[in-house]
JSON list of N, CA and C in Angstrom, two decimals:
[
{"chain": "T", "resi": 1, "resn": "UNK", "atom": "N", "xyz": [10.30, -0.02, 12.00]},
{"chain": "T", "resi": 1, "resn": "UNK", "atom": "CA", "xyz": [11.26, 0.28, 12.63]},
{"chain": "T", "resi": 1, "resn": "UNK", "atom": "C", "xyz": [12.63, 0.11, 12.18]},
{"chain": "T", "resi": 2, "resn": "UNK", "atom": "N", "xyz": [12.58, -0.93, 12.06]},
{"chain": "T", "resi": 2, "resn": "UNK", "atom": "CA", "xyz": [13.72, -2.03, 11.22]},
{"chain": "T", "resi": 2, "resn": "UNK", "atom": "C", "xyz": [14.35, -1.11, 10.05]},
{"chain": "T", "resi": 3, "resn": "UNK", "atom": "N", "xyz": [13.38, -1.23, 9.10]},
{"chain": "T", "resi": 3, "resn": "UNK", "atom": "CA", "xyz": [13.51, -0.80, 7.74]},
{"chain": "T", "resi": 3, "resn": "UNK", "atom": "C", "xyz": [13.99, 0.97, 7.75]},
{"chain": "T", "resi": 4, "resn": "UNK", "atom": "N", "xyz": [13.65, 1.69, 8.29]},
{"chain": "T", "resi": 4, "resn": "UNK", "atom": "CA", "xyz": [13.77, 2.76, 8.43]},
{"chain": "T", "resi": 4, "resn": "UNK", "atom": "C", "xyz": [14.34, 3.70, 9.43]},
{"chain": "T", "resi": 5, "resn": "UNK", "atom": "N", "xyz": [14.12, 3.34, 10.66]},
{"chain": "T", "resi": 5, "resn": "UNK", "atom": "CA", "xyz": [14.61, 3.54, 12.01]},
{"chain": "T", "resi": 5, "resn": "UNK", "atom": "C", "xyz": [13.59, 4.55, 12.31]},
{"chain": "T", "resi": 6, "resn": "UNK", "atom": "N", "xyz": [12.59, 4.74, 11.70]},
{"chain": "T", "resi": 6, "resn": "UNK", "atom": "CA", "xyz": [11.31, 5.40, 12.48]},
{"chain": "T", "resi": 6, "resn": "UNK", "atom": "C", "xyz": [10.28, 4.65, 12.82]},
{"chain": "T", "resi": 7, "resn": "UNK", "atom": "N", "xyz": [9.31, 4.98, 13.58]},
{"chain": "T", "resi": 7, "resn": "UNK", "atom": "CA", "xyz": [8.21, 4.18, 14.38]},
{"chain": "T", "resi": 7, "resn": "UNK", "atom": "C", "xyz": [7.08, 4.40, 13.26]},
{"chain": "T", "resi": 8, "resn": "UNK", "atom": "N", "xyz": [6.39, 3.48, 12.96]},
{"chain": "T", "resi": 8, "resn": "UNK", "atom": "CA", "xyz": [5.08, 3.04, 12.20]},
{"chain": "T", "resi": 8, "resn": "UNK", "atom": "C", "xyz": [4.38, 4.31, 11.98]},
{"chain": "T", "resi": 9, "resn": "UNK", "atom": "N", "xyz": [3.72, 4.84, 10.86]},
{"chain": "T", "resi": 9, "resn": "UNK", "atom": "CA", "xyz": [2.98, 5.71, 10.46]},
{"chain": "T", "resi": 9, "resn": "UNK", "atom": "C", "xyz": [1.83, 5.10, 9.81]},
{"chain": "T", "resi": 10, "resn": "UNK", "atom": "N", "xyz": [0.38, 5.11, 10.62]},
{"chain": "T", "resi": 10, "resn": "UNK", "atom": "CA", "xyz": [-0.95, 4.98, 9.65]},
{"chain": "T", "resi": 10, "resn": "UNK", "atom": "C", "xyz": [-1.13, 6.35, 9.04]},
{"chain": "T", "resi": 11, "resn": "UNK", "atom": "N", "xyz": [-1.60, 6.31, 7.81]},
{"chain": "T", "resi": 11, "resn": "UNK", "atom": "CA", "xyz": [-2.41, 7.32, 7.29]},
{"chain": "T", "resi": 11, "resn": "UNK", "atom": "C", "xyz": [-3.45, 6.86, 6.54]},
{"chain": "T", "resi": 12, "resn": "UNK", "atom": "N", "xyz": [-4.41, 7.91, 6.39]},
{"chain": "T", "resi": 12, "resn": "UNK", "atom": "CA", "xyz": [-5.36, 7.28, 5.34]},
{"chain": "T", "resi": 12, "resn": "UNK", "atom": "C", "xyz": [-5.57, 8.59, 4.35]},
{"chain": "T", "resi": 13, "resn": "UNK", "atom": "N", "xyz": [-6.01, 8.39, 3.27]},
{"chain": "T", "resi": 13, "resn": "UNK", "atom": "CA", "xyz": [-6.04, 9.49, 2.55]},
{"chain": "T", "resi": 13, "resn": "UNK", "atom": "C", "xyz": [-7.25, 9.16, 1.57]},
{"chain": "T", "resi": 14, "resn": "UNK", "atom": "N", "xyz": [-7.62, 10.25, 0.97]},
{"chain": "T", "resi": 14, "resn": "UNK", "atom": "CA", "xyz": [-9.32, 10.21, 0.40]},
{"chain": "T", "resi": 14, "resn": "UNK", "atom": "C", "xyz": [-8.97, 9.51, -0.82]},
{"chain": "T", "resi": 15, "resn": "UNK", "atom": "N", "xyz": [-9.62, 9.25, -2.26]},
{"chain": "T", "resi": 15, "resn": "UNK", "atom": "CA", "xyz": [-9.28, 8.78, -2.93]},
{"chain": "T", "resi": 15, "resn": "UNK", "atom": "C", "xyz": [-10.44, 7.62, -2.69]},
{"chain": "T", "resi": 16, "resn": "UNK", "atom": "N", "xyz": [-10.66, 7.23, -3.98]},
{"chain": "T", "resi": 16, "resn": "UNK", "atom": "CA", "xyz": [-11.91, 6.17, -3.65]},
{"chain": "T", "resi": 16, "resn": "UNK", "atom": "C", "xyz": [-11.20, 5.43, -5.61]},
{"chain": "T", "resi": 17, "resn": "UNK", "atom": "N", "xyz": [-11.56, 4.22, -4.95]},
{"chain": "T", "resi": 17, "resn": "UNK", "atom": "CA", "xyz": [-11.41, 3.07, -5.70]},
{"chain": "T", "resi": 17, "resn": "UNK", "atom": "C", "xyz": [-12.92, 1.98, -5.68]},
{"chain": "T", "resi": 18, "resn": "UNK", "atom": "N", "xyz": [-13.58, 2.60, -6.68]},
{"chain": "T", "resi": 18, "resn": "UNK", "atom": "CA", "xyz": [-15.31, 1.76, -6.93]},
{"chain": "T", "resi": 18, "resn": "UNK", "atom": "C", "xyz": [-14.76, 0.24, -6.87]},
{"chain": "T", "resi": 19, "resn": "UNK", "atom": "N", "xyz": [-13.99, -0.44, -7.51]},
{"chain": "T", "resi": 19, "resn": "UNK", "atom": "CA", "xyz": [-13.64, -1.72, -7.09]},
{"chain": "T", "resi": 19, "resn": "UNK", "atom": "C", "xyz": [-13.80, -2.04, -6.02]},
{"chain": "T", "resi": 20, "resn": "UNK", "atom": "N", "xyz": [-13.33, -1.26, -4.87]},
{"chain": "T", "resi": 20, "resn": "UNK", "atom": "CA", "xyz": [-13.30, -2.03, -3.81]},
{"chain": "T", "resi": 20, "resn": "UNK", "atom": "C", "xyz": [-14.56, -1.79, -2.71]},
{"chain": "T", "resi": 21, "resn": "UNK", "atom": "N", "xyz": [-15.02, -0.68, -3.24]},
{"chain": "T", "resi": 21, "resn": "UNK", "atom": "CA", "xyz": [-16.50, -0.69, -2.69]},
{"chain": "T", "resi": 21, "resn": "UNK", "atom": "C", "xyz": [-17.58, -1.78, -3.16]},
{"chain": "T", "resi": 22, "resn": "UNK", "atom": "N", "xyz": [-17.30, -2.17, -4.18]},
{"chain": "T", "resi": 22, "resn": "UNK", "atom": "CA", "xyz": [-18.10, -3.70, -4.51]},
{"chain": "T", "resi": 22, "resn": "UNK", "atom": "C", "xyz": [-17.62, -4.67, -3.76]},
{"chain": "T", "resi": 23, "resn": "UNK", "atom": "N", "xyz": [-16.24, -4.86, -3.48]},
{"chain": "T", "resi": 23, "resn": "UNK", "atom": "CA", "xyz": [-15.96, -6.11, -2.56]},
{"chain": "T", "resi": 23, "resn": "UNK", "atom": "C", "xyz": [-16.23, -5.79, -1.19]},
{"chain": "T", "resi": 24, "resn": "UNK", "atom": "N", "xyz": [-16.18, -4.86, -0.56]},
{"chain": "T", "resi": 24, "resn": "UNK", "atom": "CA", "xyz": [-16.40, -4.13, 0.56]},
{"chain": "T", "resi": 24, "resn": "UNK", "atom": "C", "xyz": [-17.87, -4.71, 0.85]},
{"chain": "T", "resi": 25, "resn": "UNK", "atom": "N", "xyz": [-18.92, -4.65, -0.30]},
{"chain": "T", "resi": 25, "resn": "UNK", "atom": "CA", "xyz": [-20.01, -5.00, -0.06]},
{"chain": "T", "resi": 25, "resn": "UNK", "atom": "C", "xyz": [-20.46, -6.49, -0.35]},
{"chain": "T", "resi": 26, "resn": "UNK", "atom": "N", "xyz": [-19.71, -6.99, -1.27]},
{"chain": "T", "resi": 26, "resn": "UNK", "atom": "CA", "xyz": [-19.85, -8.45, -1.25]},
{"chain": "T", "resi": 26, "resn": "UNK", "atom": "C", "xyz": [-18.94, -9.17, 0.07]},
{"chain": "T", "resi": 27, "resn": "UNK", "atom": "N", "xyz": [-18.15, -8.74, 0.68]},
{"chain": "T", "resi": 27, "resn": "UNK", "atom": "CA", "xyz": [-17.42, -9.25, 1.60]},
{"chain": "T", "resi": 27, "resn": "UNK", "atom": "C", "xyz": [-17.39, -8.48, 2.97]},
{"chain": "T", "resi": 28, "resn": "UNK", "atom": "N", "xyz": [-18.52, -7.85, 3.42]},
{"chain": "T", "resi": 28, "resn": "UNK", "atom": "CA", "xyz": [-18.59, -6.94, 4.30]},
{"chain": "T", "resi": 28, "resn": "UNK", "atom": "C", "xyz": [-17.47, -7.12, 5.88]},
{"chain": "T", "resi": 29, "resn": "UNK", "atom": "N", "xyz": [-17.51, -8.44, 6.12]},
{"chain": "T", "resi": 29, "resn": "UNK", "atom": "CA", "xyz": [-16.30, -8.91, 7.21]},
{"chain": "T", "resi": 29, "resn": "UNK", "atom": "C", "xyz": [-14.96, -8.68, 6.92]},
{"chain": "T", "resi": 30, "resn": "UNK", "atom": "N", "xyz": [-14.71, -8.69, 5.89]},
{"chain": "T", "resi": 30, "resn": "UNK", "atom": "CA", "xyz": [-13.30, -8.60, 5.27]},
{"chain": "T", "resi": 30, "resn": "UNK", "atom": "C", "xyz": [-12.71, -7.34, 5.42]},
{"chain": "T", "resi": 31, "resn": "UNK", "atom": "N", "xyz": [-11.22, -7.11, 5.63]},
{"chain": "T", "resi": 31, "resn": "UNK", "atom": "CA", "xyz": [-10.33, -6.39, 5.89]},
{"chain": "T", "resi": 31, "resn": "UNK", "atom": "C", "xyz": [-9.69, -6.17, 4.66]},
{"chain": "T", "resi": 32, "resn": "UNK", "atom": "N", "xyz": [-9.57, -4.86, 3.71]},
{"chain": "T", "resi": 32, "resn": "UNK", "atom": "CA", "xyz": [-8.67, -4.44, 2.70]},
{"chain": "T", "resi": 32, "resn": "UNK", "atom": "C", "xyz": [-7.73, -3.99, 3.21]},
{"chain": "T", "resi": 33, "resn": "UNK", "atom": "N", "xyz": [-6.49, -4.26, 2.62]},
{"chain": "T", "resi": 33, "resn": "UNK", "atom": "CA", "xyz": [-5.20, -2.57, 2.12]},
{"chain": "T", "resi": 33, "resn": "UNK", "atom": "C", "xyz": [-4.70, -2.68, 0.96]},
{"chain": "T", "resi": 34, "resn": "UNK", "atom": "N", "xyz": [-5.05, -1.61, 0.73]},
{"chain": "T", "resi": 34, "resn": "UNK", "atom": "CA", "xyz": [-4.76, -1.07, -0.50]},
{"chain": "T", "resi": 34, "resn": "UNK", "atom": "C", "xyz": [-3.74, -0.24, -0.45]},
{"chain": "T", "resi": 35, "resn": "UNK", "atom": "N", "xyz": [-2.71, -0.79, -1.54]},
{"chain": "T", "resi": 35, "resn": "UNK", "atom": "CA", "xyz": [-1.36, 0.41, -1.22]},
{"chain": "T", "resi": 35, "resn": "UNK", "atom": "C", "xyz": [-0.80, 0.52, -2.69]},
{"chain": "T", "resi": 36, "resn": "UNK", "atom": "N", "xyz": [-0.11, 1.70, -2.83]},
{"chain": "T", "resi": 36, "resn": "UNK", "atom": "CA", "xyz": [0.75, 1.80, -3.87]},
{"chain": "T", "resi": 36, "resn": "UNK", "atom": "C", "xyz": [1.75, 2.91, -3.78]},
{"chain": "T", "resi": 37, "resn": "UNK", "atom": "N", "xyz": [2.50, 3.13, -4.48]},
{"chain": "T", "resi": 37, "resn": "UNK", "atom": "CA", "xyz": [3.83, 3.99, -4.63]},
{"chain": "T", "resi": 37, "resn": "UNK", "atom": "C", "xyz": [3.58, 5.04, -5.71]},
{"chain": "T", "resi": 38, "resn": "UNK", "atom": "N", "xyz": [4.08, 6.04, -5.47]},
{"chain": "T", "resi": 38, "resn": "UNK", "atom": "CA", "xyz": [4.31, 7.15, -6.30]},
{"chain": "T", "resi": 38, "resn": "UNK", "atom": "C", "xyz": [5.61, 7.68, -6.07]},
{"chain": "T", "resi": 39, "resn": "UNK", "atom": "N", "xyz": [6.29, 8.02, -7.35]},
{"chain": "T", "resi": 39, "resn": "UNK", "atom": "CA", "xyz": [7.72, 8.89, -7.17]},
{"chain": "T", "resi": 39, "resn": "UNK", "atom": "C", "xyz": [7.79, 10.01, -7.92]},
{"chain": "T", "resi": 40, "resn": "UNK", "atom": "N", "xyz": [8.77, 10.94, -8.16]},
{"chain": "T", "resi": 40, "resn": "UNK", "atom": "CA", "xyz": [9.04, 12.03, -8.76]},
{"chain": "T", "resi": 40, "resn": "UNK", "atom": "C", "xyz": [8.29, 11.86, -10.49]},
{"chain": "T", "resi": 41, "resn": "UNK", "atom": "N", "xyz": [7.69, 12.56, -10.64]},
{"chain": "T", "resi": 41, "resn": "UNK", "atom": "CA", "xyz": [7.20, 12.68, -12.15]},
{"chain": "T", "resi": 41, "resn": "UNK", "atom": "C", "xyz": [6.33, 11.68, -12.39]},
{"chain": "T", "resi": 42, "resn": "UNK", "atom": "N", "xyz": [5.56, 11.02, -11.52]},
{"chain": "T", "resi": 42, "resn": "UNK", "atom": "CA", "xyz": [5.37, 9.61, -12.04]},
{"chain": "T", "resi": 42, "resn": "UNK", "atom": "C", "xyz": [3.89, 10.09, -12.90]},
{"chain": "T", "resi": 43, "resn": "UNK", "atom": "N", "xyz": [3.28, 10.90, -12.78]},
{"chain": "T", "resi": 43, "resn": "UNK", "atom": "CA", "xyz": [1.93, 11.15, -13.59]},
{"chain": "T", "resi": 43, "resn": "UNK", "atom": "C", "xyz": [0.65, 10.55, -13.09]},
{"chain": "T", "resi": 44, "resn": "UNK", "atom": "N", "xyz": [0.51, 10.31, -12.36]},
{"chain": "T", "resi": 44, "resn": "UNK", "atom": "CA", "xyz": [-0.64, 9.66, -11.60]},
{"chain": "T", "resi": 44, "resn": "UNK", "atom": "C", "xyz": [-1.55, 9.90, -12.24]},
{"chain": "T", "resi": 45, "resn": "UNK", "atom": "N", "xyz": [-2.42, 8.69, -13.09]},
{"chain": "T", "resi": 45, "resn": "UNK", "atom": "CA", "xyz": [-3.51, 8.45, -13.76]},
{"chain": "T", "resi": 45, "resn": "UNK", "atom": "C", "xyz": [-3.74, 9.67, -14.88]},
{"chain": "T", "resi": 46, "resn": "UNK", "atom": "N", "xyz": [-2.35, 9.97, -15.31]},
{"chain": "T", "resi": 46, "resn": "UNK", "atom": "CA", "xyz": [-2.27, 10.34, -16.71]},
{"chain": "T", "resi": 46, "resn": "UNK", "atom": "C", "xyz": [-2.11, 9.61, -17.47]},
{"chain": "T", "resi": 47, "resn": "UNK", "atom": "N", "xyz": [-2.03, 9.94, -18.95]},
{"chain": "T", "resi": 47, "resn": "UNK", "atom": "CA", "xyz": [-1.82, 9.14, -19.91]},
{"chain": "T", "resi": 47, "resn": "UNK", "atom": "C", "xyz": [-0.66, 8.64, -20.14]},
{"chain": "T", "resi": 48, "resn": "UNK", "atom": "N", "xyz": [0.30, 9.29, -19.51]},
{"chain": "T", "resi": 48, "resn": "UNK", "atom": "CA", "xyz": [1.96, 8.89, -19.42]},
{"chain": "T", "resi": 48, "resn": "UNK", "atom": "C", "xyz": [2.39, 8.27, -18.02]},
{"chain": "T", "resi": 49, "resn": "UNK", "atom": "N", "xyz": [1.60, 7.89, -17.42]},
{"chain": "T", "resi": 49, "resn": "UNK", "atom": "CA", "xyz": [1.48, 7.49, -16.17]},
{"chain": "T", "resi": 49, "resn": "UNK", "atom": "C", "xyz": [3.09, 6.45, -15.89]},
{"chain": "T", "resi": 50, "resn": "UNK", "atom": "N", "xyz": [3.58, 6.42, -14.80]},
{"chain": "T", "resi": 50, "resn": "UNK", "atom": "CA", "xyz": [4.90, 5.75, -14.85]},
{"chain": "T", "resi": 50, "resn": "UNK", "atom": "C", "xyz": [4.85, 4.99, -13.23]},
{"chain": "T", "resi": 51, "resn": "UNK", "atom": "N", "xyz": [5.57, 4.02, -13.31]},
{"chain": "T", "resi": 51, "resn": "UNK", "atom": "CA", "xyz": [5.83, 3.40, -12.09]},
{"chain": "T", "resi": 51, "resn": "UNK", "atom": "C", "xyz": [7.19, 3.73, -11.43]},
{"chain": "T", "resi": 52, "resn": "UNK", "atom": "N", "xyz": [7.32, 3.95, -10.15]},
{"chain": "T", "resi": 52, "resn": "UNK", "atom": "CA", "xyz": [8.51, 4.46, -9.81]},
{"chain": "T", "resi": 52, "resn": "UNK", "atom": "C", "xyz": [9.34, 3.03, -9.18]},
{"chain": "T", "resi": 53, "resn": "UNK", "atom": "N", "xyz": [10.02, 2.81, -9.59]},
{"chain": "T", "resi": 53, "resn": "UNK", "atom": "CA", "xyz": [10.62, 1.17, -9.41]},
{"chain": "T", "resi": 53, "resn": "UNK", "atom": "C", "xyz": [11.32, 1.28, -8.02]},
{"chain": "T", "resi": 54, "resn": "UNK", "atom": "N", "xyz": [12.15, 2.17, -8.03]},
{"chain": "T", "resi": 54, "resn": "UNK", "atom": "CA", "xyz": [12.77, 2.04, -6.39]},
{"chain": "T", "resi": 54, "resn": "UNK", "atom": "C", "xyz": [11.53, 2.56, -5.51]},
{"chain": "T", "resi": 55, "resn": "UNK", "atom": "N", "xyz": [10.79, 3.06, -5.19]},
{"chain": "T", "resi": 55, "resn": "UNK", "atom": "CA", "xyz": [9.51, 3.39, -4.52]},
{"chain": "T", "resi": 55, "resn": "UNK", "atom": "C", "xyz": [8.84, 1.88, -4.29]},
{"chain": "T", "resi": 56, "resn": "UNK", "atom": "N", "xyz": [8.38, 1.11, -5.31]},
{"chain": "T", "resi": 56, "resn": "UNK", "atom": "CA", "xyz": [8.10, 0.06, -5.43]},
{"chain": "T", "resi": 56, "resn": "UNK", "atom": "C", "xyz": [8.60, -1.22, -4.96]},
{"chain": "T", "resi": 57, "resn": "UNK", "atom": "N", "xyz": [9.97, -1.06, -4.97]},
{"chain": "T", "resi": 57, "resn": "UNK", "atom": "CA", "xyz": [10.86, -2.20, -4.15]},
{"chain": "T", "resi": 57, "resn": "UNK", "atom": "C", "xyz": [11.00, -1.85, -2.57]},
{"chain": "T", "resi": 58, "resn": "UNK", "atom": "N", "xyz": [10.97, -0.50, -2.48]},
{"chain": "T", "resi": 58, "resn": "UNK", "atom": "CA", "xyz": [10.70, -0.14, -1.12]},
{"chain": "T", "resi": 58, "resn": "UNK", "atom": "C", "xyz": [9.58, -0.74, -0.30]},
{"chain": "T", "resi": 59, "resn": "UNK", "atom": "N", "xyz": [8.67, -0.60, -0.94]},
{"chain": "T", "resi": 59, "resn": "UNK", "atom": "CA", "xyz": [7.33, -1.01, -0.65]},
{"chain": "T", "resi": 59, "resn": "UNK", "atom": "C", "xyz": [7.12, -2.31, -0.30]},
{"chain": "T", "resi": 60, "resn": "UNK", "atom": "N", "xyz": [7.50, -3.16, -1.23]},
{"chain": "T", "resi": 60, "resn": "UNK", "atom": "CA", "xyz": [7.79, -4.62, -1.70]},
{"chain": "T", "resi": 60, "resn": "UNK", "atom": "C", "xyz": [8.33, -5.29, -0.07]},
{"chain": "T", "resi": 61, "resn": "UNK", "atom": "N", "xyz": [9.56, -4.40, 0.23]},
{"chain": "T", "resi": 61, "resn": "UNK", "atom": "CA", "xyz": [10.24, -4.80, 1.34]},
{"chain": "T", "resi": 61, "resn": "UNK", "atom": "C", "xyz": [9.58, -4.61, 2.60]},
{"chain": "T", "resi": 62, "resn": "UNK", "atom": "N", "xyz": [9.02, -3.49, 2.59]},
{"chain": "T", "resi": 62, "resn": "UNK", "atom": "CA", "xyz": [8.26, -3.11, 3.92]},
{"chain": "T", "resi": 62, "resn": "UNK", "atom": "C", "xyz": [6.90, -4.09, 4.02]},
{"chain": "T", "resi": 63, "resn": "UNK", "atom": "N", "xyz": [6.20, -4.35, 2.79]},
{"chain": "T", "resi": 63, "resn": "UNK", "atom": "CA", "xyz": [5.18, -5.54, 3.01]},
{"chain": "T", "resi": 63, "resn": "UNK", "atom": "C", "xyz": [5.61, -6.30, 3.74]},
{"chain": "T", "resi": 64, "resn": "UNK", "atom": "N", "xyz": [6.58, -6.92, 2.99]},
{"chain": "T", "resi": 64, "resn": "UNK", "atom": "CA", "xyz": [7.21, -8.70, 3.11]},
{"chain": "T", "resi": 64, "resn": "UNK", "atom": "C", "xyz": [7.67, -8.73, 4.92]},
{"chain": "T", "resi": 65, "resn": "UNK", "atom": "N", "xyz": [8.15, -7.41, 5.34]},
{"chain": "T", "resi": 65, "resn": "UNK", "atom": "CA", "xyz": [8.50, -7.38, 6.61]},
{"chain": "T", "resi": 65, "resn": "UNK", "atom": "C", "xyz": [7.43, -7.52, 7.62]},
{"chain": "T", "resi": 66, "resn": "UNK", "atom": "N", "xyz": [6.30, -6.59, 7.21]},
{"chain": "T", "resi": 66, "resn": "UNK", "atom": "CA", "xyz": [5.21, -6.71, 8.11]},
{"chain": "T", "resi": 66, "resn": "UNK", "atom": "C", "xyz": [4.64, -8.01, 8.21]},
{"chain": "T", "resi": 67, "resn": "UNK", "atom": "N", "xyz": [4.37, -8.39, 7.09]},
{"chain": "T", "resi": 67, "resn": "UNK", "atom": "CA", "xyz": [3.64, -9.68, 6.78]},
{"chain": "T", "resi": 67, "resn": "UNK", "atom": "C", "xyz": [4.74, -10.93, 7.85]},
{"chain": "T", "resi": 68, "resn": "UNK", "atom": "N", "xyz": [5.87, -11.04, 7.69]},
{"chain": "T", "resi": 68, "resn": "UNK", "atom": "CA", "xyz": [6.59, -11.71, 8.34]},
{"chain": "T", "resi": 68, "resn": "UNK", "atom": "C", "xyz": [6.31, -11.38, 9.72]},
{"chain": "T", "resi": 69, "resn": "UNK", "atom": "N", "xyz": [6.59, -10.21, 10.20]},
{"chain": "T", "resi": 69, "resn": "UNK", "atom": "CA", "xyz": [6.30, -10.07, 11.96]},
{"chain": "T", "resi": 69, "resn": "UNK", "atom": "C", "xyz": [4.72, -10.18, 12.19]},
{"chain": "T", "resi": 70, "resn": "UNK", "atom": "N", "xyz": [3.87, -10.12, 11.36]},
{"chain": "T", "resi": 70, "resn": "UNK", "atom": "CA", "xyz": [2.59, -10.68, 11.79]},
{"chain": "T", "resi": 70, "resn": "UNK", "atom": "C", "xyz": [2.13, -11.82, 11.77]},
{"chain": "T", "resi": 71, "resn": "UNK", "atom": "N", "xyz": [3.23, -12.81, 11.25]},
{"chain": "T", "resi": 71, "resn": "UNK", "atom": "CA", "xyz": [2.94, -14.35, 11.08]},
{"chain": "T", "resi": 71, "resn": "UNK", "atom": "C", "xyz": [3.88, -14.92, 12.33]},
{"chain": "T", "resi": 72, "resn": "UNK", "atom": "N", "xyz": [4.69, -14.19, 12.85]},
{"chain": "T", "resi": 72, "resn": "UNK", "atom": "CA", "xyz": [5.64, -14.67, 13.64]},
{"chain": "T", "resi": 72, "resn": "UNK", "atom": "C", "xyz": [4.53, -14.54, 15.02]},
{"chain": "T", "resi": 73, "resn": "UNK", "atom": "N", "xyz": [3.97, -13.44, 15.11]},
{"chain": "T", "resi": 73, "resn": "UNK", "atom": "CA", "xyz": [2.95, -13.31, 16.26]},
{"chain": "T", "resi": 73, "resn": "UNK", "atom": "C", "xyz": [1.73, -14.03, 16.53]},
{"chain": "T", "resi": 74, "resn": "UNK", "atom": "N", "xyz": [1.31, -14.97, 15.35]},
{"chain": "T", "resi": 74, "resn": "UNK", "atom": "CA", "xyz": [0.31, -15.49, 15.56]},
{"chain": "T", "resi": 74, "resn": "UNK", "atom": "C", "xyz": [0.06, -16.49, 16.31]}
]
């Protein structure tokens, strides 16, 4: 809420990452967080896929704030 003024929202999407299935099999007690960003015209998974820098910067700030908040409450 600090960053956007909005309450947190948890979402789950389809998609598969075969590597993560292998990791979950090897470390069944572990919890994984997979994130990514997309932006206008990023052409995800296409031959000319692009990384949308502004979205990636916002994700970095949000993850940093989340990790800091969690660590303060340990």
